[in-house]
């Protein structure tokens, strides 16, 4: 016997979800209360960079100390494997009970990996909403000069202060929208892999992920710079997308061919754009391949003010075509509309022209 998704009943499945999500104006002031309420312990490691320390870290520090939680601060220059090893060293040396990542993504990735490896809880405090990693269990770390995606754990708590996020550069929020909208093609790739390869598929995770992308597309005209409501909308979508990944037990519902394109562009472009910006453009391209409403995706990105062309990404047309040709080589075990052999150069160029990316 199997479920409708094709998964055998006998196989157990665990879902790791955040226990507490605090989202809103001045949410950061509740950071100490959240950690105390969840009884995370008496000693914390706070990972930030010099900028995010000023923007939010100092407040988090004060709020934790107010609740008699001793805080060790660890400032990172970048999200490298060396930074992760150093952070792990501090967790061990100072006997930290949990770790907080305070920042746009890099501090969160380092704190997430270090806490996972040291088997202590992790709290995510994003200062920007530029990608869905702020709520997910995955982390992007630089290892030997290359960006790699690592498995870690889902944050036990997420504190999203919409005031701080609304004040971060608008480009970051627009990029976050691109990462959410990319769910639209990721779920199509997933269903294709299920049909063609009998890959495990969760209808619930896929439905939640797709709905999140669709709601954001419908609300595109409400996403504007320095508008706290916009930050609120994007944060809620990031949480929803993260929950979809938790239900799936993988990044499948939020990462498909459009993410492969973005990762390929990271390798090929001299100066890659932001992850979410590239994924947004990738969604336009891959939606065309799926025979779906690529123009609606493009219009939503344009309305938001996110890039839809190579020029807007700041990459060469040639680099986009090369990334399309090589996208299928990224994570080949993850089957998508790109298939096993990908696009020919001519087909890639035609795709990019038809969708007005080049
Ligand atoms: Zn992403």
Short mmCIF file of C-alpha atoms and ligand atoms in Angstrom, two decimals:
data_model
loop_
_atom_site.label_atom_id
_atom_site.label_comp_id
_atom_site.label_asym_id
_atom_site.label_seq_id
_atom_site.Cartn_x
_atom_site.Cartn_y
_atom_site.Cartn_z
CA UNK A 1 0.00 0.00 0.00
CA UNK A 2 1.14 3.49 -0.76
CA UNK A 3 -0.21 7.00 -0.24
CA UNK A 4 -1.56 8.97 -3.18
CA UNK A 5 1.87 10.62 -3.40
CA UNK A 6 3.44 7.23 -3.99
CA UNK A 7 5.14 7.03 -0.61
CA UNK A 8 4.84 3.66 1.21
CA UNK A 9 2.77 3.85 4.43
CA UNK A 10 5.36 1.89 6.34
CA UNK A 11 8.04 4.55 5.91
CA UNK A 12 7.95 7.14 8.69
CA UNK A 13 8.62 10.75 7.89
CA UNK A 14 9.62 13.53 10.21
CA UNK A 15 8.98 17.23 9.71
CA UNK A 16 11.04 19.86 11.43
CA UNK A 17 9.10 23.11 11.82
CA UNK A 18 9.88 26.35 13.69
CA UNK A 19 8.24 26.38 17.16
CA UNK A 20 7.90 30.14 17.36
CA UNK A 21 7.64 32.81 14.65
CA UNK A 22 7.44 36.42 15.78
CA UNK A 23 6.78 38.79 12.90
CA UNK A 24 6.01 42.50 12.93
CA UNK A 25 6.96 46.03 13.91
CA UNK A 26 9.55 46.00 16.73
CA UNK A 27 9.46 42.18 16.85
CA UNK A 28 13.15 42.30 17.73
CA UNK A 29 12.28 43.64 21.19
CA UNK A 30 10.77 40.21 21.88
CA UNK A 31 13.97 38.28 21.07
CA UNK A 32 14.81 37.76 24.76
CA UNK A 33 11.26 36.72 25.66
CA UNK A 34 11.15 34.20 22.80
CA UNK A 35 14.43 32.54 23.86
CA UNK A 36 13.38 32.51 27.54
CA UNK A 37 9.92 31.12 26.75
CA UNK A 38 11.40 28.29 24.70
CA UNK A 39 13.88 27.59 27.54
CA UNK A 40 16.79 27.56 25.12
CA UNK A 41 19.34 27.94 27.91
CA UNK A 42 21.51 30.44 29.74
CA UNK A 43 24.32 30.94 27.25
CA UNK A 44 23.93 32.07 23.64
CA UNK A 45 26.19 32.61 20.68
CA UNK A 46 25.19 35.62 18.57
CA UNK A 47 26.57 35.53 15.01
CA UNK A 48 26.45 38.80 13.04
CA UNK A 49 28.65 41.03 10.88
CA UNK A 50 29.72 44.54 11.84
CA UNK A 51 26.77 46.12 10.02
CA UNK A 52 24.00 43.77 11.20
CA UNK A 53 25.43 43.96 14.72
CA UNK A 54 24.63 47.70 14.70
CA UNK A 55 21.27 47.33 12.90
CA UNK A 56 19.87 44.56 15.12
CA UNK A 57 22.55 42.58 16.97
CA UNK A 58 23.05 45.10 19.75
CA UNK A 59 19.32 45.15 20.53
CA UNK A 60 19.16 41.33 20.50
CA UNK A 61 22.21 41.27 22.79
CA UNK A 62 20.56 43.69 25.28
CA UNK A 63 17.21 41.87 25.21
CA UNK A 64 18.87 38.50 25.91
CA UNK A 65 21.00 39.89 28.74
CA UNK A 66 17.81 41.41 30.22
CA UNK A 67 16.47 37.87 30.43
CA UNK A 68 19.69 36.73 32.16
CA UNK A 69 20.96 34.97 29.06
CA UNK A 70 24.70 35.46 28.68
CA UNK A 71 25.67 36.31 25.10
CA UNK A 72 28.94 35.59 23.29
CA UNK A 73 29.29 37.67 20.12
CA UNK A 74 30.95 36.30 17.00
CA UNK A 75 31.41 38.74 14.11
CA UNK A 76 32.00 37.22 10.69
CA UNK A 77 33.54 38.69 7.58
CA UNK A 78 31.81 36.14 5.31
CA UNK A 79 29.87 32.85 5.27
CA UNK A 80 32.85 30.55 4.81
CA UNK A 81 33.49 27.05 6.13
CA UNK A 82 36.30 28.59 8.23
CA UNK A 83 33.78 30.94 9.89
CA UNK A 84 31.54 27.92 10.62
CA UNK A 85 34.46 26.04 12.22
CA UNK A 86 35.38 29.10 14.33
CA UNK A 87 31.77 29.56 15.44
CA UNK A 88 31.63 25.87 16.41
CA UNK A 89 34.78 26.42 18.44
CA UNK A 90 33.12 29.27 20.37
CA UNK A 91 29.98 27.18 21.01
CA UNK A 92 32.18 24.42 22.52
CA UNK A 93 34.61 26.67 24.41
CA UNK A 94 31.89 28.84 25.93
CA UNK A 95 29.44 25.99 26.39
CA UNK A 96 26.69 27.81 24.46
CA UNK A 97 23.19 26.31 24.69
CA UNK A 98 21.99 27.85 21.43
CA UNK A 99 23.03 30.13 18.59
CA UNK A 100 21.36 33.13 16.94
CA UNK A 101 22.09 34.33 13.42
CA UNK A 102 21.43 38.07 13.03
CA UNK A 103 21.78 39.32 9.46
CA UNK A 104 20.75 39.21 5.84
CA UNK A 105 21.85 35.69 5.13
CA UNK A 106 25.53 35.10 5.77
CA UNK A 107 25.32 35.34 9.58
CA UNK A 108 22.21 33.15 9.48
CA UNK A 109 23.97 30.52 7.33
CA UNK A 110 27.02 30.40 9.61
CA UNK A 111 24.95 30.22 12.83
CA UNK A 112 22.65 27.61 11.27
CA UNK A 113 25.52 25.31 10.24
CA UNK A 114 27.57 25.74 13.42
CA UNK A 115 24.57 25.09 15.71
CA UNK A 116 23.54 22.07 13.63
CA UNK A 117 27.01 20.53 13.82
CA UNK A 118 27.21 21.19 17.59
CA UNK A 119 23.64 19.92 18.14
CA UNK A 120 22.33 23.08 19.81
CA UNK A 121 19.21 25.07 18.88
CA UNK A 122 19.21 27.83 16.30
CA UNK A 123 17.28 31.12 16.23
CA UNK A 124 17.01 33.12 13.00
CA UNK A 125 16.84 36.92 13.18
CA UNK A 126 16.86 38.22 9.59
CA UNK A 127 17.63 41.91 8.96
CA UNK A 128 16.63 41.56 5.30
CA UNK A 129 14.25 39.30 3.38
CA UNK A 130 16.38 38.52 0.34
CA UNK A 131 15.96 34.72 0.16
CA UNK A 132 14.04 31.85 1.74
CA UNK A 133 17.08 30.55 3.67
CA UNK A 134 16.02 32.66 6.66
CA UNK A 135 13.38 30.05 7.54
CA UNK A 136 14.70 26.88 5.85
CA UNK A 137 17.06 24.13 6.98
CA UNK A 138 19.53 24.72 4.13
CA UNK A 139 22.60 26.92 4.29
CA UNK A 140 24.91 28.30 1.60
CA UNK A 141 28.56 28.26 2.63
CA UNK A 142 31.75 29.07 0.70
CA UNK A 143 34.01 26.04 0.67
CA UNK A 144 37.28 26.07 -1.26
CA UNK A 145 36.19 29.17 -3.19
CA UNK A 146 32.86 27.68 -4.23
CA UNK A 147 29.34 28.27 -2.87
CA UNK A 148 27.82 25.01 -1.69
CA UNK A 149 24.37 24.26 -0.29
CA UNK A 150 24.56 22.31 2.97
CA UNK A 151 21.95 20.48 5.02
CA UNK A 152 21.52 21.94 8.50
CA UNK A 153 18.40 22.38 10.64
CA UNK A 154 15.23 24.47 10.68
CA UNK A 155 15.35 27.39 13.16
CA UNK A 156 13.46 26.68 16.40
CA UNK A 157 12.42 30.34 16.37
CA UNK A 158 12.32 33.12 13.78
CA UNK A 159 12.18 36.77 14.79
CA UNK A 160 11.33 39.03 11.83
CA UNK A 161 11.23 42.73 12.56
CA UNK A 162 9.36 44.35 9.66
CA UNK A 163 10.63 47.82 10.62
CA UNK A 164 14.26 46.70 10.24
CA UNK A 165 13.53 44.69 7.08
CA UNK A 166 11.66 47.64 5.50
CA UNK A 167 14.70 49.85 6.12
CA UNK A 168 17.11 47.41 4.42
CA UNK A 169 17.94 48.16 0.76
CA UNK A 170 14.85 47.59 -1.42
CA UNK A 171 16.94 45.51 -3.83
CA UNK A 172 17.13 42.80 -1.14
CA UNK A 173 13.35 42.68 -0.64
CA UNK A 174 12.78 42.53 -4.42
CA UNK A 175 15.28 39.65 -4.59
CA UNK A 176 13.35 37.84 -1.85
CA UNK A 177 10.25 38.16 -4.04
CA UNK A 178 12.15 36.50 -6.89
CA UNK A 179 13.09 33.59 -4.62
CA UNK A 180 9.43 33.13 -3.59
CA UNK A 181 8.06 33.48 -7.13
CA UNK A 182 10.52 30.74 -8.19
CA UNK A 183 8.30 28.27 -6.29
CA UNK A 184 5.97 28.49 -9.32
CA UNK A 185 8.40 26.55 -11.54
CA UNK A 186 9.96 24.49 -8.72
CA UNK A 187 6.61 22.77 -8.06
CA UNK A 188 6.16 22.02 -11.78
CA UNK A 189 9.63 20.46 -11.90
CA UNK A 190 8.83 18.43 -8.80
CA UNK A 191 5.60 17.08 -10.25
CA UNK A 192 7.43 16.21 -13.47
CA UNK A 193 10.09 14.31 -11.48
CA UNK A 194 7.31 12.48 -9.65
CA UNK A 195 5.58 11.47 -12.88
CA UNK A 196 8.69 10.56 -14.85
CA UNK A 197 11.00 9.28 -12.09
CA UNK A 198 8.57 8.24 -9.37
CA UNK A 199 10.27 10.71 -7.05
CA UNK A 200 8.57 11.25 -3.68
CA UNK A 201 6.07 14.08 -3.95
CA UNK A 202 4.04 15.79 -1.25
CA UNK A 203 0.82 17.32 -2.54
CA UNK A 204 0.49 19.41 0.63
CA UNK A 205 3.98 20.85 0.40
CA UNK A 206 3.59 21.54 -3.32
CA UNK A 207 0.17 23.19 -2.88
CA UNK A 208 1.43 25.43 -0.06
CA UNK A 209 4.52 26.40 -2.03
CA UNK A 210 2.59 27.17 -5.21
CA UNK A 211 -0.06 29.14 -3.33
CA UNK A 212 2.69 31.23 -1.69
CA UNK A 213 4.13 32.15 -5.10
CA UNK A 214 0.67 32.89 -6.53
CA UNK A 215 -0.35 35.12 -3.60
CA UNK A 216 2.82 37.15 -4.02
CA UNK A 217 2.26 37.46 -7.79
CA UNK A 218 -1.28 38.71 -7.10
CA UNK A 219 0.03 41.20 -4.54
CA UNK A 220 2.95 42.40 -6.68
CA UNK A 221 1.57 45.95 -6.94
CA UNK A 222 1.65 46.25 -3.14
CA UNK A 223 5.39 45.56 -2.95
CA UNK A 224 7.06 48.96 -2.77
CA UNK A 225 10.24 50.48 -1.32
CA UNK A 226 10.24 51.61 2.30
CA UNK A 227 6.71 50.36 2.88
CA UNK A 228 6.54 48.24 6.01
CA UNK A 229 3.46 46.41 4.72
CA UNK A 230 5.58 45.15 1.80
CA UNK A 231 8.18 43.74 4.17
CA UNK A 232 5.33 42.11 6.10
CA UNK A 233 3.92 40.47 2.94
CA UNK A 234 7.31 39.13 1.87
CA UNK A 235 8.17 37.84 5.37
CA UNK A 236 4.90 35.94 5.62
CA UNK A 237 5.60 34.39 2.22
CA UNK A 238 9.12 33.38 3.31
CA UNK A 239 7.70 31.64 6.39
CA UNK A 240 5.07 29.88 4.28
CA UNK A 241 7.70 28.78 1.77
CA UNK A 242 9.93 27.54 4.61
CA UNK A 243 7.06 25.52 6.06
CA UNK A 244 6.46 23.94 2.63
CA UNK A 245 10.12 22.83 2.60
CA UNK A 246 9.78 21.49 6.15
CA UNK A 247 6.74 19.41 5.14
CA UNK A 248 8.59 18.10 2.08
CA UNK A 249 11.73 17.41 4.09
CA UNK A 250 13.78 18.99 1.30
CA UNK A 251 14.07 22.19 -0.71
CA UNK A 252 12.18 20.52 -3.62
CA UNK A 253 9.03 22.71 -3.39
CA UNK A 254 11.13 25.89 -3.59
CA UNK A 255 14.04 24.93 -5.82
CA UNK A 256 13.95 23.51 -9.34
CA UNK A 257 15.31 24.32 -12.78
CA UNK A 258 15.23 28.09 -12.09
CA UNK A 259 17.61 27.53 -9.15
CA UNK A 260 19.88 25.40 -11.34
CA UNK A 261 20.02 28.34 -13.76
CA UNK A 262 20.92 30.69 -10.90
CA UNK A 263 23.65 28.36 -9.60
CA UNK A 264 25.06 27.95 -13.12
CA UNK A 265 25.10 31.74 -13.51
CA UNK A 266 26.96 32.01 -10.18
CA UNK A 267 29.70 29.85 -11.70
CA UNK A 268 29.76 31.45 -15.16
CA UNK A 269 29.11 35.18 -14.66
CA UNK A 270 32.02 37.46 -13.87
CA UNK A 271 29.81 39.39 -11.49
CA UNK A 272 26.70 37.40 -10.51
CA UNK A 273 23.61 39.19 -9.23
CA UNK A 274 21.72 38.33 -6.01
CA UNK A 275 20.44 34.76 -5.64
CA UNK A 276 16.76 35.78 -5.59
CA UNK A 277 17.20 38.14 -8.57
CA UNK A 278 18.71 35.35 -10.68
CA UNK A 279 16.05 32.86 -9.55
CA UNK A 280 13.32 35.33 -10.58
CA UNK A 281 14.76 35.58 -14.11
CA UNK A 282 15.22 31.80 -14.10
CA UNK A 283 11.50 31.42 -13.33
CA UNK A 284 10.55 33.44 -16.42
CA UNK A 285 12.80 31.20 -18.56
CA UNK A 286 11.75 27.87 -17.06
CA UNK A 287 8.05 28.76 -17.03
CA UNK A 288 8.31 29.18 -20.81
CA UNK A 289 9.81 25.66 -21.04
CA UNK A 290 6.95 24.33 -18.91
CA UNK A 291 4.45 25.99 -21.24
CA UNK A 292 3.15 28.03 -18.31
CA UNK A 293 2.27 31.72 -17.81
CA UNK A 294 5.80 33.13 -18.14
CA UNK A 295 4.53 36.59 -19.06
CA UNK A 296 2.58 36.83 -15.79
CA UNK A 297 5.80 35.97 -13.90
CA UNK A 298 7.70 38.59 -15.90
CA UNK A 299 5.02 41.23 -15.29
CA UNK A 300 4.97 40.53 -11.54
CA UNK A 301 8.77 40.91 -11.33
CA UNK A 302 8.60 44.15 -13.37
CA UNK A 303 5.84 45.51 -11.09
CA UNK A 304 7.93 44.70 -8.01
CA UNK A 305 11.03 46.25 -9.58
CA UNK A 306 13.03 43.01 -9.73
CA UNK A 307 15.25 42.25 -12.75
CA UNK A 308 13.81 40.43 -15.77
CA UNK A 309 16.74 40.84 -18.17
CA UNK A 310 20.45 40.02 -18.34
CA UNK A 311 21.11 43.74 -18.50
CA UNK A 312 19.17 44.40 -15.28
CA UNK A 313 21.03 41.52 -13.60
CA UNK A 314 24.29 43.15 -14.65
CA UNK A 315 25.45 40.05 -16.53
CA UNK A 316 26.28 39.56 -20.21
CA UNK A 317 23.72 38.06 -22.62
CA UNK A 318 26.31 35.42 -23.46
CA UNK A 319 26.60 34.46 -19.78
CA UNK A 320 22.83 33.89 -19.55
CA UNK A 321 22.91 31.61 -22.61
CA UNK A 322 25.91 29.69 -21.22
CA UNK A 323 24.16 29.31 -17.85
CA UNK A 324 21.09 27.90 -19.62
CA UNK A 325 23.24 25.40 -21.53
CA UNK A 326 24.96 24.21 -18.32
CA UNK A 327 22.07 24.50 -15.82
CA UNK A 328 21.17 20.78 -16.04
CA UNK A 329 24.68 19.87 -14.80
CA UNK A 330 23.92 21.43 -11.39
CA UNK A 331 22.58 18.86 -8.89
CA UNK A 332 21.86 16.29 -11.68
CA UNK A 333 19.99 14.02 -9.25
CA UNK A 334 17.26 16.66 -9.02
CA UNK A 335 15.22 16.00 -12.16
CA UNK A 336 13.61 19.03 -13.82
CA UNK A 337 12.22 20.23 -17.14
CA UNK A 338 15.85 20.56 -18.30
CA UNK A 339 16.08 16.77 -18.42
CA UNK A 340 19.41 14.94 -18.40
CA UNK A 341 20.99 16.63 -21.39
CA UNK A 342 19.77 20.21 -21.03
CA UNK A 343 19.42 22.78 -23.80
CA UNK A 344 21.48 23.13 -26.97
CA UNK A 345 23.18 26.49 -27.43
CA UNK A 346 20.73 27.50 -30.17
CA UNK A 347 17.68 26.50 -28.10
CA UNK A 348 19.04 28.35 -25.07
CA UNK A 349 19.61 31.50 -27.10
CA UNK A 350 16.12 31.31 -28.61
CA UNK A 351 14.59 30.78 -25.15
CA UNK A 352 16.38 33.82 -23.72
CA UNK A 353 15.31 35.98 -26.70
CA UNK A 354 11.70 34.83 -26.74
CA UNK A 355 11.30 35.60 -23.04
CA UNK A 356 13.04 38.99 -23.54
CA UNK A 357 15.80 38.09 -21.06
CA UNK A 358 18.40 39.00 -23.72
ZN1 LIG B 1 16.44 30.16 -3.33
#
